[in-house]
mmCIF file of C-alpha atoms in Angstrom:
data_model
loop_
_atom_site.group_PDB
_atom_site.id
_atom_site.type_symbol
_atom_site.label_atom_id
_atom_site.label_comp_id
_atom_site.label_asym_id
_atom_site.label_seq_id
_atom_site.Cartn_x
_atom_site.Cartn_y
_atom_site.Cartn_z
ATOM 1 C CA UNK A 1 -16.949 -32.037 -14.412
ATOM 2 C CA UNK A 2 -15.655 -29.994 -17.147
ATOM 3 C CA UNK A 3 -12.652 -32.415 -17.770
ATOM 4 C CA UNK A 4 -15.073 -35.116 -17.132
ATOM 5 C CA UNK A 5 -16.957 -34.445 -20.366
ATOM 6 C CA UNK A 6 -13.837 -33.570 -22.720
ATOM 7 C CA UNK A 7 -12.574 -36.858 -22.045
ATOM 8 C CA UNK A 8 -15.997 -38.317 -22.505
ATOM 9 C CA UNK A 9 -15.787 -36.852 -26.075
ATOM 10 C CA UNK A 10 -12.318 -37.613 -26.314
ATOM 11 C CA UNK A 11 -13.033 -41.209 -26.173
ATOM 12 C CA UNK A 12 -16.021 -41.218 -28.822
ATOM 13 C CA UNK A 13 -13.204 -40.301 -31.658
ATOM 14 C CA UNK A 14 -11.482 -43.134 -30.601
ATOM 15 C CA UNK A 15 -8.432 -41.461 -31.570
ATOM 16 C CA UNK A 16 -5.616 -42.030 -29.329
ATOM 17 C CA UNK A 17 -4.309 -39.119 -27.229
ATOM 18 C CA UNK A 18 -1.494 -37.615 -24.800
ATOM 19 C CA UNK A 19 -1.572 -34.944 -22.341
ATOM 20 C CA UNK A 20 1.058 -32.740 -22.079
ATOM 21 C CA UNK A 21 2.630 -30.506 -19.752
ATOM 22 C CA UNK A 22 5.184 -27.726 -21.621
ATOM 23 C CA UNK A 23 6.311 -30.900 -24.056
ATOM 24 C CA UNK A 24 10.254 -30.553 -22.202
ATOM 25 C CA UNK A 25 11.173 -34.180 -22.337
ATOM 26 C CA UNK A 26 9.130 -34.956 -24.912
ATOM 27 C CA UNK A 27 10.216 -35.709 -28.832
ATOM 28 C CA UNK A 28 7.819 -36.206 -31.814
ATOM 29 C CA UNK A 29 9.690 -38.523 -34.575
ATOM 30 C CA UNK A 30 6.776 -37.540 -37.023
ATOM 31 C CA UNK A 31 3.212 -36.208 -36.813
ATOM 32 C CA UNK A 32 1.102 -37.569 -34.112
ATOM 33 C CA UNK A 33 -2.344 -39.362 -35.698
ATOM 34 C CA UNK A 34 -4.667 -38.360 -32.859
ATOM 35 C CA UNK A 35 -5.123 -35.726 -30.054
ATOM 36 C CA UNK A 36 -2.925 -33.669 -28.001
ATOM 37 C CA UNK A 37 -3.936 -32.157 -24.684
ATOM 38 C CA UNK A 38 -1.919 -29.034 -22.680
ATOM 39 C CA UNK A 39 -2.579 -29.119 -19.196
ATOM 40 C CA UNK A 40 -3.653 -25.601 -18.280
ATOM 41 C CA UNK A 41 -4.901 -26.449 -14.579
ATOM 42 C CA UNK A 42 -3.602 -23.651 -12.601
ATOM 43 C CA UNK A 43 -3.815 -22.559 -8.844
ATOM 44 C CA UNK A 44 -1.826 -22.755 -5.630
ATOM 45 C CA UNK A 45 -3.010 -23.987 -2.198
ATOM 46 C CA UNK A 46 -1.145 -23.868 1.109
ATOM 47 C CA UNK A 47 -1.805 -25.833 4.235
ATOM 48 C CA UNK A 48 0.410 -26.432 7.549
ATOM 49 C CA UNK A 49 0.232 -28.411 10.827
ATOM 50 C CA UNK A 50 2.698 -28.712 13.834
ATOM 51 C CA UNK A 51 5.698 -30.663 11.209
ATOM 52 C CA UNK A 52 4.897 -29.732 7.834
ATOM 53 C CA UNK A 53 3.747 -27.357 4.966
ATOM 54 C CA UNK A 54 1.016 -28.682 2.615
ATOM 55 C CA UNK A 55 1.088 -27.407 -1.138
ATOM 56 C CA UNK A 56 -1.283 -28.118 -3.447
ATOM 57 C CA UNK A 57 -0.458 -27.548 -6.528
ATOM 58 C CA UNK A 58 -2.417 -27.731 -10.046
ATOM 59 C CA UNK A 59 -1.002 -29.668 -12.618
ATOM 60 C CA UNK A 60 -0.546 -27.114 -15.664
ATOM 61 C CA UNK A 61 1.612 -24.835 -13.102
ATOM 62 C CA UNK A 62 5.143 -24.387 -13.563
ATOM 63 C CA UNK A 63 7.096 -26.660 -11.371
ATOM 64 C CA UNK A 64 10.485 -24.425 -11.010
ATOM 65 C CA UNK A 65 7.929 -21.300 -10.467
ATOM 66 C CA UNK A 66 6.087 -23.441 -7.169
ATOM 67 C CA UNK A 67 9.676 -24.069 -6.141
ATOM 68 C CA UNK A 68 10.147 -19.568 -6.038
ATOM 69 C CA UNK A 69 6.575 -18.924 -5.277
ATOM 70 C CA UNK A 70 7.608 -21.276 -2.002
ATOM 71 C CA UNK A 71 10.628 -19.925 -1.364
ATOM 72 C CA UNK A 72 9.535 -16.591 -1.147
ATOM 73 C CA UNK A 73 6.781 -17.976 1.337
ATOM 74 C CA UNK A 74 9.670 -19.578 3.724
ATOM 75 C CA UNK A 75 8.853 -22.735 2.665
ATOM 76 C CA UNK A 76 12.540 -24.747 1.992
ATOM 77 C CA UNK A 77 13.326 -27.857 0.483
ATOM 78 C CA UNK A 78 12.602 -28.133 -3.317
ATOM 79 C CA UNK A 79 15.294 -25.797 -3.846
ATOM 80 C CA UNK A 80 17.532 -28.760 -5.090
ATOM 81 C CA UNK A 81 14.882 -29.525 -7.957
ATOM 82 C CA UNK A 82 15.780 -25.796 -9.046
ATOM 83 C CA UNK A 83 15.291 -25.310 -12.833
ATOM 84 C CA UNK A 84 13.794 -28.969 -14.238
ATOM 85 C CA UNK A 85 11.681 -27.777 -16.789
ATOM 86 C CA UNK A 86 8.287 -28.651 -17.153
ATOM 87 C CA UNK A 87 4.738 -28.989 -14.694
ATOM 88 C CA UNK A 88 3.772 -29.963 -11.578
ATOM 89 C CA UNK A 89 1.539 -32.408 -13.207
ATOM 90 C CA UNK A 90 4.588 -33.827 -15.532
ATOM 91 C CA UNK A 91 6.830 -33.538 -12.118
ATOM 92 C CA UNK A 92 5.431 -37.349 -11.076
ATOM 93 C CA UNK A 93 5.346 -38.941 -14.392
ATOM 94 C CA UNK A 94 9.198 -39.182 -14.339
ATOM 95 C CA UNK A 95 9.832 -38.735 -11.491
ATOM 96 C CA UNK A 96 12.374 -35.666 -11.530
ATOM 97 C CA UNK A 97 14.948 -35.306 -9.664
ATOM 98 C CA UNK A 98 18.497 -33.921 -9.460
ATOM 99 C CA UNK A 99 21.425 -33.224 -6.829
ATOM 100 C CA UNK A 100 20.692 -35.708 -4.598
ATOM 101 C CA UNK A 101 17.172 -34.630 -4.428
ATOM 102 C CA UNK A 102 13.689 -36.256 -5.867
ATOM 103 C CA UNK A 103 10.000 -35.502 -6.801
ATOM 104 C CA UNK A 104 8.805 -38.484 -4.344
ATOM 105 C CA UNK A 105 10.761 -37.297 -1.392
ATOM 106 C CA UNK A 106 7.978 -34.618 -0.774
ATOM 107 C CA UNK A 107 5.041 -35.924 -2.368
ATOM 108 C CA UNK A 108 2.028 -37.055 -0.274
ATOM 109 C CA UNK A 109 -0.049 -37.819 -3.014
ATOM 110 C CA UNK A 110 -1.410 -37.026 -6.810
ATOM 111 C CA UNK A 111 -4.526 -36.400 -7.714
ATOM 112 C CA UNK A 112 -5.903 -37.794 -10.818
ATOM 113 C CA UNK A 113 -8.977 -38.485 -13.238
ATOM 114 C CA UNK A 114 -9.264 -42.021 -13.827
ATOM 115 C CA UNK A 115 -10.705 -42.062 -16.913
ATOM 116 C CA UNK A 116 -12.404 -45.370 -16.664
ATOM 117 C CA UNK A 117 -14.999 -44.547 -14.720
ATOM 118 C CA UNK A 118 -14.988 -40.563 -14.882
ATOM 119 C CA UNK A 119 -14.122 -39.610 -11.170
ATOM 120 C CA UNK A 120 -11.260 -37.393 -9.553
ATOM 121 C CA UNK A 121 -9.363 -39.330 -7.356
ATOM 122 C CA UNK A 122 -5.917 -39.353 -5.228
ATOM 123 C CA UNK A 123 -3.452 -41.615 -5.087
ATOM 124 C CA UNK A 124 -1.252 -41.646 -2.463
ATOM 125 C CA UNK A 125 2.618 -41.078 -2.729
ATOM 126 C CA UNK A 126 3.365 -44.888 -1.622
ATOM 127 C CA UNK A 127 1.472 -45.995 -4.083
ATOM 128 C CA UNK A 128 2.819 -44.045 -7.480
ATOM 129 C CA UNK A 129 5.737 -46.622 -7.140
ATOM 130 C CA UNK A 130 8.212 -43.881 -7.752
ATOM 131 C CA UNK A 131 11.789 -44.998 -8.470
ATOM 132 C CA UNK A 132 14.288 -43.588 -10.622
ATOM 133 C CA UNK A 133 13.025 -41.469 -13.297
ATOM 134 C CA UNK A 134 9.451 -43.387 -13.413
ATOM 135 C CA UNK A 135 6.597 -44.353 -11.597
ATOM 136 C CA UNK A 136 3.034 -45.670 -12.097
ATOM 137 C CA UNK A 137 2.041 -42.822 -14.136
ATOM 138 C CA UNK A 138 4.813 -44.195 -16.950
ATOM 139 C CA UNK A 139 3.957 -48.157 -17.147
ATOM 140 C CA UNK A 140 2.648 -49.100 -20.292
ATOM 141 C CA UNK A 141 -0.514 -50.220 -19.048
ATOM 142 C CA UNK A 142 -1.793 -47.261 -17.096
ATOM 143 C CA UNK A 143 -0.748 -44.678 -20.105
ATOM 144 C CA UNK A 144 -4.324 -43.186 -21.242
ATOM 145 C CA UNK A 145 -5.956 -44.480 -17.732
ATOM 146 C CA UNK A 146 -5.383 -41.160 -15.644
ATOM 147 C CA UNK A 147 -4.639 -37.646 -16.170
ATOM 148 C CA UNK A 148 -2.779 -35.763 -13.463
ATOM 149 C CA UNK A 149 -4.720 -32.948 -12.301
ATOM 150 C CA UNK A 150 -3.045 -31.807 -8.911
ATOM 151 C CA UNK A 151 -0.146 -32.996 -6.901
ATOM 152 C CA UNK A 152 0.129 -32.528 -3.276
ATOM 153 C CA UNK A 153 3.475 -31.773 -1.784
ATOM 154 C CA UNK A 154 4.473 -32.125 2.197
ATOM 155 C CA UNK A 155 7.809 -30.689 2.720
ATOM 156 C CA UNK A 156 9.109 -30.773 6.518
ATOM 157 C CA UNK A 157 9.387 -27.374 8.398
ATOM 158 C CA UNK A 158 12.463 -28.467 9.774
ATOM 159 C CA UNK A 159 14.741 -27.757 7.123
ATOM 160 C CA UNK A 160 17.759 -29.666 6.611
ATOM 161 C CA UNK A 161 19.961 -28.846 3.578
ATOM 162 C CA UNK A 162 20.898 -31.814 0.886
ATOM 163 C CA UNK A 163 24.672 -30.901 0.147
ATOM 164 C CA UNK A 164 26.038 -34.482 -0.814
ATOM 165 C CA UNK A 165 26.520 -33.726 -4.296
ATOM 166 C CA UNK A 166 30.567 -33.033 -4.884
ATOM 167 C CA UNK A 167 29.327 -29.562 -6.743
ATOM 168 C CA UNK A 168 27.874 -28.370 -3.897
ATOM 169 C CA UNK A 169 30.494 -28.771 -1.471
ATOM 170 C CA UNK A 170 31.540 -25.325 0.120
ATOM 171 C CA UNK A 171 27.809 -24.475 0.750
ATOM 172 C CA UNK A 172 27.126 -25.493 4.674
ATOM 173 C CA UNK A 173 25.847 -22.354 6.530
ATOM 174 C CA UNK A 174 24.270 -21.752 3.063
ATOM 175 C CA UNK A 175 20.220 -20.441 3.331
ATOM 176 C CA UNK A 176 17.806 -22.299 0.746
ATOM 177 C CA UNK A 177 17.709 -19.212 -1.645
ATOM 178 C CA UNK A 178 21.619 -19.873 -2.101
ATOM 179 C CA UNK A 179 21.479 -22.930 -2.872
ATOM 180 C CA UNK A 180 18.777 -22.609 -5.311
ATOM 181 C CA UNK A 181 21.045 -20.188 -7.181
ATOM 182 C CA UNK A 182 23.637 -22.142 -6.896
ATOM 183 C CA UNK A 183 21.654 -25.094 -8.560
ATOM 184 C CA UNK A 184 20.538 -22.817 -10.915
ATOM 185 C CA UNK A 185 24.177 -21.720 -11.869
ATOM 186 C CA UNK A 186 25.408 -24.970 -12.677
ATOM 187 C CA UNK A 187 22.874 -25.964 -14.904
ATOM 188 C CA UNK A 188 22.948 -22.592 -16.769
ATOM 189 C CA UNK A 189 26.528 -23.379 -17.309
ATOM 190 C CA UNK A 190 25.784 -27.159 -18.450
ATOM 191 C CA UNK A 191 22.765 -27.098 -19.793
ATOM 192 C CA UNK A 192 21.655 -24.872 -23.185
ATOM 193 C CA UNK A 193 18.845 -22.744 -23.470
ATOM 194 C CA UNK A 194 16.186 -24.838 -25.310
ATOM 195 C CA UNK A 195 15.373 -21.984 -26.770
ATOM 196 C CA UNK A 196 18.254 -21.105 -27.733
ATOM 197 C CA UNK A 197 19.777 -24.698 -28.870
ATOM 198 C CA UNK A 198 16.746 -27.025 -29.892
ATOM 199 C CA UNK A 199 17.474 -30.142 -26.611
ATOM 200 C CA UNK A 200 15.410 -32.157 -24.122
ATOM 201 C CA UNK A 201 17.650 -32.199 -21.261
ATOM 202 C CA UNK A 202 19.509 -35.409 -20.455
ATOM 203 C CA UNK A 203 18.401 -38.052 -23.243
ATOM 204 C CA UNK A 204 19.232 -40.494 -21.311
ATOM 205 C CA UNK A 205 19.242 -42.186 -17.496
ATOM 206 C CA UNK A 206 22.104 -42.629 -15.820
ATOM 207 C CA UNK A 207 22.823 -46.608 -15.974
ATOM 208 C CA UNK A 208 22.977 -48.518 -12.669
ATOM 209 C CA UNK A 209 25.657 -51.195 -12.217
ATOM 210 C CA UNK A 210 26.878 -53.478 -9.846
ATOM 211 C CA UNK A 211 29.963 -52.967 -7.746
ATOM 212 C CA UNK A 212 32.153 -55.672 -9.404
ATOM 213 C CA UNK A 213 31.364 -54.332 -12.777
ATOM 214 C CA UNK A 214 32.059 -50.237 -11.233
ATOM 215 C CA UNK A 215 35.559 -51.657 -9.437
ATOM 216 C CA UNK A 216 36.887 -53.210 -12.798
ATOM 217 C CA UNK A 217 35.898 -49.927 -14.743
ATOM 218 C CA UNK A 218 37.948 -47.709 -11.834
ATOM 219 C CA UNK A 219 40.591 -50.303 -12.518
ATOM 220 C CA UNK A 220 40.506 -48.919 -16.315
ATOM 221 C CA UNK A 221 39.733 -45.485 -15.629
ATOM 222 C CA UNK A 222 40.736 -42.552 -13.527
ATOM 223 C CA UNK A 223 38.054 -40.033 -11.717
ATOM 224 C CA UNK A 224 35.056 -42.842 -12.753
ATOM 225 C CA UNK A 225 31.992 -40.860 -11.496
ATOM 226 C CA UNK A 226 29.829 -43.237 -9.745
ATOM 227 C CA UNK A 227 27.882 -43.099 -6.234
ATOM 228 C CA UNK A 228 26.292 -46.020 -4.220
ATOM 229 C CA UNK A 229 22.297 -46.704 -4.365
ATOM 230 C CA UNK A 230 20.213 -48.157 -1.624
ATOM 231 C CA UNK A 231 20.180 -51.182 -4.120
ATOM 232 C CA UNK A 232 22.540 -53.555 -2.857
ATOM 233 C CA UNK A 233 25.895 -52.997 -3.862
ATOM 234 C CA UNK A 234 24.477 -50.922 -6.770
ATOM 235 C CA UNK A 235 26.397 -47.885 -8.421
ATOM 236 C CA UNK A 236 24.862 -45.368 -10.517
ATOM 237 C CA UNK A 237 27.140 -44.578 -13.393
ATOM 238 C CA UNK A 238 26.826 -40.790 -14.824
ATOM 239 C CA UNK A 239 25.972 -41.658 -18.615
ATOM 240 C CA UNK A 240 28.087 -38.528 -19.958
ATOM 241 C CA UNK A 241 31.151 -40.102 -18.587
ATOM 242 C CA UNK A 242 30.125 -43.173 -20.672
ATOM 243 C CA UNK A 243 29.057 -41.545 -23.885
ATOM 244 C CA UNK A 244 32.368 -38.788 -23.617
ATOM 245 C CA UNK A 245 34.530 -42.271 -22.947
ATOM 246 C CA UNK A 246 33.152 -43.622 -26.250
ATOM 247 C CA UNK A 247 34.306 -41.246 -28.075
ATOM 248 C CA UNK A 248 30.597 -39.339 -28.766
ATOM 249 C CA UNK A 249 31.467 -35.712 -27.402
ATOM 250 C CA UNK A 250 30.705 -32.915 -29.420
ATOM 251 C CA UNK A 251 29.004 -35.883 -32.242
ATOM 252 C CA UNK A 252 27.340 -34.231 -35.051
ATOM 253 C CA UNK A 253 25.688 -36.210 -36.940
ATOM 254 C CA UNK A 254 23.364 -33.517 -39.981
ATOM 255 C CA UNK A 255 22.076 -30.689 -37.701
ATOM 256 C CA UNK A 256 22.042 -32.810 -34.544
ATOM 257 C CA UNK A 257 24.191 -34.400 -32.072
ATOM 258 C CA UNK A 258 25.458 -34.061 -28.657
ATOM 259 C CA UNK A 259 26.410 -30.917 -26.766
ATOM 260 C CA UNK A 260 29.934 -29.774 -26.367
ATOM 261 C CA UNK A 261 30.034 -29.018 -22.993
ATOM 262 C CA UNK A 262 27.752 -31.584 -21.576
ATOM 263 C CA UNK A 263 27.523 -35.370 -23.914
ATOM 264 C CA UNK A 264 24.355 -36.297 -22.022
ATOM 265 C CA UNK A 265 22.063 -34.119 -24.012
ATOM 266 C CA UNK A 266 21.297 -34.277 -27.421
ATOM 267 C CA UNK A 267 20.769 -31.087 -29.408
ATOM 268 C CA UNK A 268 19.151 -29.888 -32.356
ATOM 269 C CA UNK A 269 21.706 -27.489 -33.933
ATOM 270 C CA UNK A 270 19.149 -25.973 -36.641
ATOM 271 C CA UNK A 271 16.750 -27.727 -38.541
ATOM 272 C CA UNK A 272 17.490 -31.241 -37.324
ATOM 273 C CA UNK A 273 15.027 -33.405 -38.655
ATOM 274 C CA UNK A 274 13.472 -36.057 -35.844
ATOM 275 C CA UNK A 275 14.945 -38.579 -37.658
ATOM 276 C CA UNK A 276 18.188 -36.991 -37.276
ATOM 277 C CA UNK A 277 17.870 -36.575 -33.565
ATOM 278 C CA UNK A 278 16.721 -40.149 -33.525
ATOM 279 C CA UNK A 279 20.065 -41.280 -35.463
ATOM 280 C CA UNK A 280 22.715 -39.546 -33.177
ATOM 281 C CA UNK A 281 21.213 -40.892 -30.186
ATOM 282 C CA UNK A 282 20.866 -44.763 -31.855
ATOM 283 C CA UNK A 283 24.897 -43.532 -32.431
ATOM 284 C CA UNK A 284 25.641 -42.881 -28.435
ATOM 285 C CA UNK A 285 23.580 -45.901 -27.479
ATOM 286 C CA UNK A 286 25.441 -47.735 -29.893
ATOM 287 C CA UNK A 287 28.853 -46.805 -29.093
ATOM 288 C CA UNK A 288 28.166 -46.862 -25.701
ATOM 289 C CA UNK A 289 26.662 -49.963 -25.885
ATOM 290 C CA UNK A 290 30.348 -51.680 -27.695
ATOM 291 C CA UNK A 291 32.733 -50.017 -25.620
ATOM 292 C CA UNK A 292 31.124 -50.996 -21.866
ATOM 293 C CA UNK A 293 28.349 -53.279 -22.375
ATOM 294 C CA UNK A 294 25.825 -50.887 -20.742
ATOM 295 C CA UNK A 295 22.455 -49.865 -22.913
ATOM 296 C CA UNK A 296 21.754 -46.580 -22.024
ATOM 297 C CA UNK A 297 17.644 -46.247 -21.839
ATOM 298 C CA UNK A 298 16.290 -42.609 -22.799
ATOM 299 C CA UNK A 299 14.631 -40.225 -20.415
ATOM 300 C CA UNK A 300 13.101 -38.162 -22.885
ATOM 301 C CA UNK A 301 9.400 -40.068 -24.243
ATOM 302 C CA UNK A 302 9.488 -40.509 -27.748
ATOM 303 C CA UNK A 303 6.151 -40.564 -29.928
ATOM 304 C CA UNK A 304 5.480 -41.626 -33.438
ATOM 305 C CA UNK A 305 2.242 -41.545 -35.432
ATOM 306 C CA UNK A 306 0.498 -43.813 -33.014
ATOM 307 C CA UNK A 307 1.663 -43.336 -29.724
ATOM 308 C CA UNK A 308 5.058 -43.522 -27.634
ATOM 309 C CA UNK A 309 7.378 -45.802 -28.782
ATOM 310 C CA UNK A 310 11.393 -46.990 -28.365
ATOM 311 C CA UNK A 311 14.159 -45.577 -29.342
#
């Protein structure tokens, strides 16, 4: 009822507004000319039947922290999401996922408040239209209709490790708490602290090709990174292959550019300016762009004055 009435004075401003989670994939290109919310719903619930455990979780909680808190409770399965920054409530938006492993695997549904008529409601996983790196939540037309306020996870008892990425070969017989660390590892290794180096993750998806287009690039290249989808014939591409094949590793372009030790991300090396940012990853797309004939699309959300716009 609570959130009920801020929206309903939300809406007499007429100012346009975003929600926000911790703001991790997220970049401002200049100041935003209306309202910004931070999800603060917190709180845990856990169910079970014969197959599966239930857990509810809030949207302003911590999505890596659910992943420990569940752990600890012998509850396996996330552990391949290890680390992705951000909420439970942002969790669905993009759809995160990593090693082989993705939000909608073990969602059953989200629960929102559809703003049009005031009332909590869920929707159920089928429906979110989850695919890679988006989902309902992220179409243009639906942005300002709902605002996450719990997601509901079912994650099967029967646990059966994911292992099919190439870095995580050597881990059968491995319990989930390994492989968590494990996952955690490698992206400590790949990824910089944000609070250390100003970055958003992975700026950009990985492209998806199709398997004429991936055989004539192997034909070019050695050690092409690639894997099958369920599309047919489809092959994802890993986009910091593409971007360190164009020549964009280690860029600096002013205070940002892309990081030495992993070209996906894009990194504010000390009072970058947006526009800055903005430029070096225009530069990778660019490059990228001439040398393959792939447009990379960005992961992170980018938001001017008025609202979220392109790259």
């Amino acid at each position: 009822a609570m959130l009920g009435m801020v929206f309903k004075k939300i809406k007499e401003t007429g100012l346009p507004f975003i929600v926000l989670g911790e703001g991790s994939d997220v970049l401002f290109t200049e100041n935003f000319n209306g309202i910004v919310l931070i999800n603060r719903l917190l709180g845990y619930e856990f169910a079970e039947d014969a197959n599966f455990h239930f857990v509810k979780l809030q949207a302003g909680e911590n999505f890596d922290h659910a992943i420990r808190t569940c752990l600890s409770r012998g509850i396996y399965g996330l552990e391949n999401l290890a680390l992705i920054p951000g909420t439970a409530g942002a969790a669905p938006v993009q759809n995160i996922g990593a090693y082989g492993s993705s939000f909608s695997d073990f969602c059953r549904y989200v629960e929102v408040l559809d703003l049009e008529n005031n009332k909590l409601s869920r929707i159920k996983a089928e429906d979110c239209e989850f695919g890679y790196r988006t989902s309902i939540f992220k179409k243009h037309e639906n942005i300002g209709k709902y605002i996450i306020t719990a997601v509901e996870l079912r994650i099967p008892k029967k646990w059966k490790p994911n292992l099919n990425y190439a870095s995580l070969e050597g881990l059968s017989g491995a319990g989930a708490a390994d492989i968590y660390q494990r996952i955690s590892d490698i992206r400590k290794s790949k990824l910089p602290d944000p609070h250390v180096i100003g970055n958003a993750g992975s700026f950009f998806k990985n492209p998806t090709v199709d398997g004429d287009f991936y055989k004539k690039l192997v034909s070019e290249y050695e050690n092409v990174p690639g894997y099958f989808t369920e599309g047919e014939g489809m092959v994802k591409l890993a986009a910091g292959w593409l971007i360190e094949k164009a020549g964009c590793k280690g860029l600096r372009m002013g205070n940002a550019g892309t990081y030495d030790k992993q070209s996906l991300i894009v990194v504010n090396h000390g009072g970058a300016t947006p526009a800055e940012v903005v430029n070096a990853a225009r530069h990778v797309r660019s490059q990228v762009l001439d040398k393959f004939g792939i447009e990379l699309v960005p992961e992170v959300r980018i938001f001017g004055r008025d609202g979220e716009c392109a790259l």
